[in-house]
Short mmCIF file of C-alpha atoms in Angstrom, two decimals:
data_model
loop_
_atom_site.label_atom_id
_atom_site.label_comp_id
_atom_site.label_asym_id
_atom_site.label_seq_id
_atom_site.Cartn_x
_atom_site.Cartn_y
_atom_site.Cartn_z
CA MET A 1 0.20 0.13 -0.06
CA SER A 2 1.66 3.32 -1.29
CA PRO A 3 1.29 7.13 0.85
CA SER A 4 -1.30 8.79 -0.43
CA ILE A 5 -1.04 12.69 -1.31
CA PHE A 6 -3.00 13.69 1.71
CA GLN A 7 -0.45 11.21 4.20
CA PHE A 8 2.50 13.22 2.57
CA LEU A 9 0.94 16.76 2.92
CA VAL A 10 0.41 16.05 6.60
CA VAL A 11 4.05 15.24 6.53
CA LEU A 12 5.34 18.22 5.15
CA GLY A 13 2.66 20.01 7.16
CA ILE A 14 4.67 18.74 10.14
CA ILE A 15 8.30 19.81 8.81
CA LEU A 16 6.77 22.72 8.62
CA ILE A 17 5.42 23.27 11.65
CA VAL A 18 8.90 22.13 13.78
CA PHE A 19 11.11 24.51 11.13
CA LEU A 20 9.02 27.42 12.59
CA ILE A 21 9.19 26.41 15.92
CA PHE A 22 12.30 25.71 16.15
CA GLY A 23 14.61 27.59 13.18
CA SER A 24 17.30 25.35 11.42
CA LYS A 25 20.13 26.27 13.79
CA ASN A 26 17.93 24.44 17.15
CA ILE A 27 17.32 21.62 14.62
CA LYS A 28 21.28 20.96 13.49
CA ASN A 29 21.94 21.54 16.89
CA LEU A 30 18.84 18.65 18.12
CA GLY A 31 20.83 16.20 16.18
CA SER A 32 24.01 16.76 17.70
CA ASP A 33 22.42 16.92 20.91
CA LEU A 34 20.51 14.12 20.55
CA GLY A 35 23.50 11.49 19.65
CA GLY A 36 25.28 12.90 22.41
CA PHE A 37 22.67 11.89 24.85
CA ILE A 38 22.69 8.12 22.74
CA LYS A 39 26.14 7.79 23.12
CA GLY A 40 26.28 8.81 27.23
CA PHE A 41 22.94 6.38 27.68
CA ARG A 42 25.00 3.47 25.86
CA ASN A 43 28.06 4.26 27.78
CA SER A 44 26.04 4.16 31.26
CA VAL A 45 24.26 1.16 30.27
CA LYS A 46 27.53 -0.56 29.65
CA ASP A 47 29.18 -3.10 32.08
CA ASP A 48 32.58 -1.90 32.33
CA PRO A 49 32.50 1.12 34.06
CA LYS A 50 36.49 1.77 33.38
CA ASP A 51 35.17 2.37 29.62
CA ALA A 52 32.56 4.76 31.20
CA SER A 53 34.92 6.56 33.06
CA GLU A 54 37.40 6.90 30.03
CA GLU A 55 35.19 8.39 28.30
CA THR A 56 34.04 10.93 30.87
CA SER A 57 38.27 12.39 30.86
CA THR A 58 38.17 12.13 26.97
CA THR A 59 35.45 14.53 26.99
CA THR A 60 36.43 17.10 30.64
CA ASP A 61 39.90 17.05 28.41
CA GLN A 62 38.82 18.46 25.25
CA THR A 63 36.53 20.95 26.91
CA THR A 64 39.64 22.06 29.14
CA SER A 65 41.64 22.57 25.95
CA GLU A 66 38.50 24.58 24.55
CA THR A 67 37.83 26.90 27.13
CA LYS A 68 41.78 27.48 27.09
CA SER A 69 41.76 28.64 23.98
#
């Protein structure tokens, strides 16, 4: 069963509303924020706490170097 023109217009309308509410800059940031959240969640679920602590220290080092610049 293929989607009808009405369903296509509804999806386009929803996308248009999201762009109007959030703007293109916020949507771009939303994708990277969501990716960071998923990566952090995966690290927290892992059984090995050593991997999560290494990731945290790497992120802290990057943040510190960015702050100094």
